[in-house]
Every structure is written in structure tokens, then in C-alpha cells.
C-alpha positions as a Python dict, from the first residue, in 0.01 Angstrom:
ca = {
    (1, 'X'): (0, 0, 0),
    (2, 'X'): (-127, -360, -216),
    (3, 'X'): (77, -655, -160),
    (4, 'X'): (43, -960, -373),
    (5, 'X'): (161, -1300, -187),
    (6, 'X'): (128, -1644, -374),
    (7, 'X'): (285, -1982, -182),
    (8, 'X'): (349, -2310, -379),
    (9, 'X'): (469, -2528, -110),
    (10, 'X'): (753, -2434, 46),
    (11, 'X'): (822, -2136, -200),
    (12, 'X'): (661, -1784, -176),
    (13, 'X'): (639, -1501, -420),
    (14, 'X'): (520, -1125, -318),
    (15, 'X'): (514, -847, -480),
    (16, 'X'): (384, -487, -453),
    (17, 'X'): (279, -156, -572),
    (18, 'X'): (344, 172, -503),
    (19, 'X'): (395, 510, -549),
    (20, 'X'): (691, 577, -681),
    (21, 'X'): (963, 843, -867),
    (22, 'X'): (1342, 828, -1013),
    (23, 'X'): (1548, 989, -826),
    (24, 'X'): (1965, 1118, -878),
    (25, 'X'): (2180, 1064, -617),
    (26, 'X'): (2596, 1066, -614),
    (27, 'X'): (2782, 790, -491),
    (28, 'X'): (3064, 788, -227),
    (29, 'X'): (3330, 603, -502),
    (30, 'X'): (3573, 832, -624),
    (31, 'X'): (3746, 723, -990),
    (32, 'X'): (4087, 614, -768),
    (33, 'X'): (3791, 337, -554),
    (34, 'X'): (3897, 575, -195),
    (35, 'X'): (3558, 680, -98),
    (36, 'X'): (3386, 1028, 61),
    (37, 'X'): (3212, 1004, 371),
    (38, 'X'): (2865, 981, 363),
    (39, 'X'): (2592, 986, 614),
    (40, 'X'): (2217, 920, 595),
    (41, 'X'): (2045, 973, 913),
    (42, 'X'): (1644, 936, 958),
    (43, 'X'): (1371, 982, 1174),
    (44, 'X'): (1580, 1197, 1381),
    (45, 'X'): (1356, 1438, 1599),
    (46, 'X'): (1676, 1689, 1723),
    (47, 'X'): (1941, 1793, 1495),
    (48, 'X'): (2143, 1800, 1815),
    (49, 'X'): (2164, 1425, 1797),
    (50, 'X'): (2288, 1450, 1429),
    (51, 'X'): (2518, 1733, 1543),
    (52, 'X'): (2707, 1572, 1868),
    (53, 'X'): (2769, 1199, 1644),
    (54, 'X'): (2926, 1376, 1369),
    (55, 'X'): (3141, 1594, 1640),
    (56, 'X'): (3225, 1274, 1779),
    (57, 'X'): (3311, 1095, 1441),
    (58, 'X'): (3528, 1423, 1337),
    (59, 'X'): (3734, 1461, 1623),
    (60, 'X'): (3809, 1063, 1707),
    (61, 'X'): (3890, 1012, 1344),
    (62, 'X'): (4059, 1340, 1263),
    (63, 'X'): (3836, 1368, 970),
    (64, 'X'): (3789, 1748, 762),
    (65, 'X'): (3491, 1946, 761),
    (66, 'X'): (3158, 1758, 786),
    (67, 'X'): (2880, 1944, 611),
    (68, 'X'): (2534, 1851, 690),
    (69, 'X'): (2233, 1910, 515),
    (70, 'X'): (1848, 1883, 584),
    (71, 'X'): (1687, 1618, 358),
    (72, 'X'): (1341, 1591, 556),
    (73, 'X'): (1144, 1737, 847),
    (74, 'X'): (1320, 1433, 1074),
    (75, 'X'): (1625, 1377, 791),
    (76, 'X'): (1988, 1486, 748),
    (77, 'X'): (2209, 1412, 520),
    (78, 'X'): (2602, 1490, 566),
    (79, 'X'): (2954, 1440, 298),
    (80, 'X'): (3290, 1489, 446),
    (81, 'X'): (3535, 1570, 151),
    (82, 'X'): (3844, 1317, 279),
    (83, 'X'): (3946, 1019, 64),
    (84, 'X'): (3920, 667, 284),
    (85, 'X'): (3975, 323, 176),
    (86, 'X'): (3697, 106, 190),
    (87, 'X'): (3739, -49, 514),
    (88, 'X'): (3788, 275, 682),
    (89, 'X'): (3466, 388, 549),
    (90, 'X'): (3282, 113, 681),
    (91, 'X'): (3429, 142, 1037),
    (92, 'X'): (3372, 532, 1058),
    (93, 'X'): (3018, 505, 933),
    (94, 'X'): (2948, 167, 1157),
    (95, 'X'): (3067, 349, 1451),
    (96, 'X'): (2840, 640, 1355),
    (97, 'X'): (2539, 685, 1599),
    (98, 'X'): (2174, 755, 1451),
    (99, 'X'): (2305, 631, 1119),
    (100, 'X'): (1998, 468, 933),
    (101, 'X'): (2072, 85, 943),
    (102, 'X'): (1931, 71, 561),
    (103, 'X'): (2085, 284, 483),
    (104, 'X'): (2442, 133, 593),
    (105, 'X'): (2321, -212, 489),
    (106, 'X'): (2253, -139, 133),
    (107, 'X'): (2583, 35, 69),
    (108, 'X'): (2745, -235, 261),
    (109, 'X'): (2605, -451, -13),
    (110, 'X'): (2708, -251, -334),
    (111, 'X'): (3019, -143, -208),
    (112, 'X'): (2911, 249, -200),
    (113, 'X'): (2698, 494, -36),
    (114, 'X'): (2474, 690, -200),
    (115, 'X'): (2299, 1018, -119),
    (116, 'X'): (2011, 1200, -305),
    (117, 'X'): (2116, 1563, -459),
    (118, 'X'): (1730, 1611, -613),
    (119, 'X'): (1456, 1760, -423),
    (120, 'X'): (1196, 1494, -306),
    (121, 'X'): (881, 1613, -232),
    (122, 'X'): (865, 1776, 135),
    (123, 'X'): (1250, 1674, 113),
    (124, 'X'): (1488, 1949, -31),
    (125, 'X'): (1818, 1940, 75),
    (126, 'X'): (1864, 2265, 277),
    (127, 'X'): (2267, 2361, 425),
    (128, 'X'): (2230, 2314, 757),
    (129, 'X'): (2570, 2338, 960),
    (130, 'X'): (2927, 2294, 925),
    (131, 'X'): (3111, 2011, 1158),
    (132, 'X'): (3439, 2145, 1240),
    (133, 'X'): (3729, 1950, 1127),
    (134, 'X'): (4102, 1859, 1197),
    (135, 'X'): (4225, 1832, 871),
    (136, 'X'): (4216, 2008, 525),
    (137, 'X'): (3959, 1859, 276),
    (138, 'X'): (4143, 1600, -13),
    (139, 'X'): (3857, 1573, -203),
    (140, 'X'): (3694, 1856, -444),
    (141, 'X'): (3349, 1815, -471),
    (142, 'X'): (3417, 1820, -855),
    (143, 'X'): (3562, 1487, -819),
    (144, 'X'): (3238, 1299, -730),
    (145, 'X'): (3148, 1187, -1070),
    (146, 'X'): (2970, 927, -997),
    (147, 'X'): (2627, 919, -979),
    (148, 'X'): (2294, 706, -998),
    (149, 'X'): (1916, 679, -1083),
    (150, 'X'): (1756, 487, -875),
    (151, 'X'): (1313, 424, -807),
    (152, 'X'): (1231, 574, -416),
    (153, 'X'): (892, 527, -279),
    (154, 'X'): (729, 898, -299),
    (155, 'X'): (571, 1090, -25),
}
């Protein structure tokens, strides 16, 4: 990937050319301002690490069921269809072991989280597991009506 850097005293301009493609993602923010819990785990070689992390979250926060999907060879997405305010959403995700830190940082900046829902080359979303919850779901998947088209690095 070629990079271009230009230095002007204490200023630096830079750019890069990469193979990219547009993807569609679903956002955590609901119409009422509440959020659905969504996790992104990348670079996790053993699914049991993800499962244990999410079981701990479910127990500690008494969540509804958590649905886990494989997003790539070593990647997983997870969803919990239960409403939470923004501070509680941040608290739960920040304390989740193995959560992708870039995903978390970008979500904090934007004030919502996004997970892709389209197939990415070698990253087809496939259901893996349901982590048993402790309360009923209070969000229907159809309530997630906030979508975004964004650019991502092509694999």
C-alpha cells in the first residue's frame, strides 16, 4: 500500500491508496435514542474466548440472549436485542474482554456502534451460537432501522 507524506516545518500531510469497497452496516442506536448491544471481536483464534467473555457479560449484566455470528476466520460479531442507554452501553462494552479496541474507539467518537451486515470476501456472516440470557428481549430486530454505507479495506 503506497503512502504519501509531505512535511512542511511542523506540519505533515499524508495519504494512502488502498483497495477498498463499500459495505452496509447496522447501527446500535434505536429510534428512541436507546442502543442495542453489539460486539466486534477480531483476531480471536479460539471461539471459547468469545463465548466466555459474552457469558460473563450476560451473567454480570443480566442481559437477554446474545446471538453470535462468525464474521471471518478469526472474527465474531454479537448482538443482544435489549435496550440500554448510552452510558450503560459503554459500560458493558468497555468491560468486555477481547472486544476490538478500534471498534470501541470509533463507536465512542460517533456515539453509536456499527457492524457490517454484508458478506466481506472470506468474511461471510454465519450464525455460531446463542448465549443464554437472563431476561426477555425488548427489541425486535426490525426496530434496527439505522444503517450506514461505509468504506472498508478489501481483503
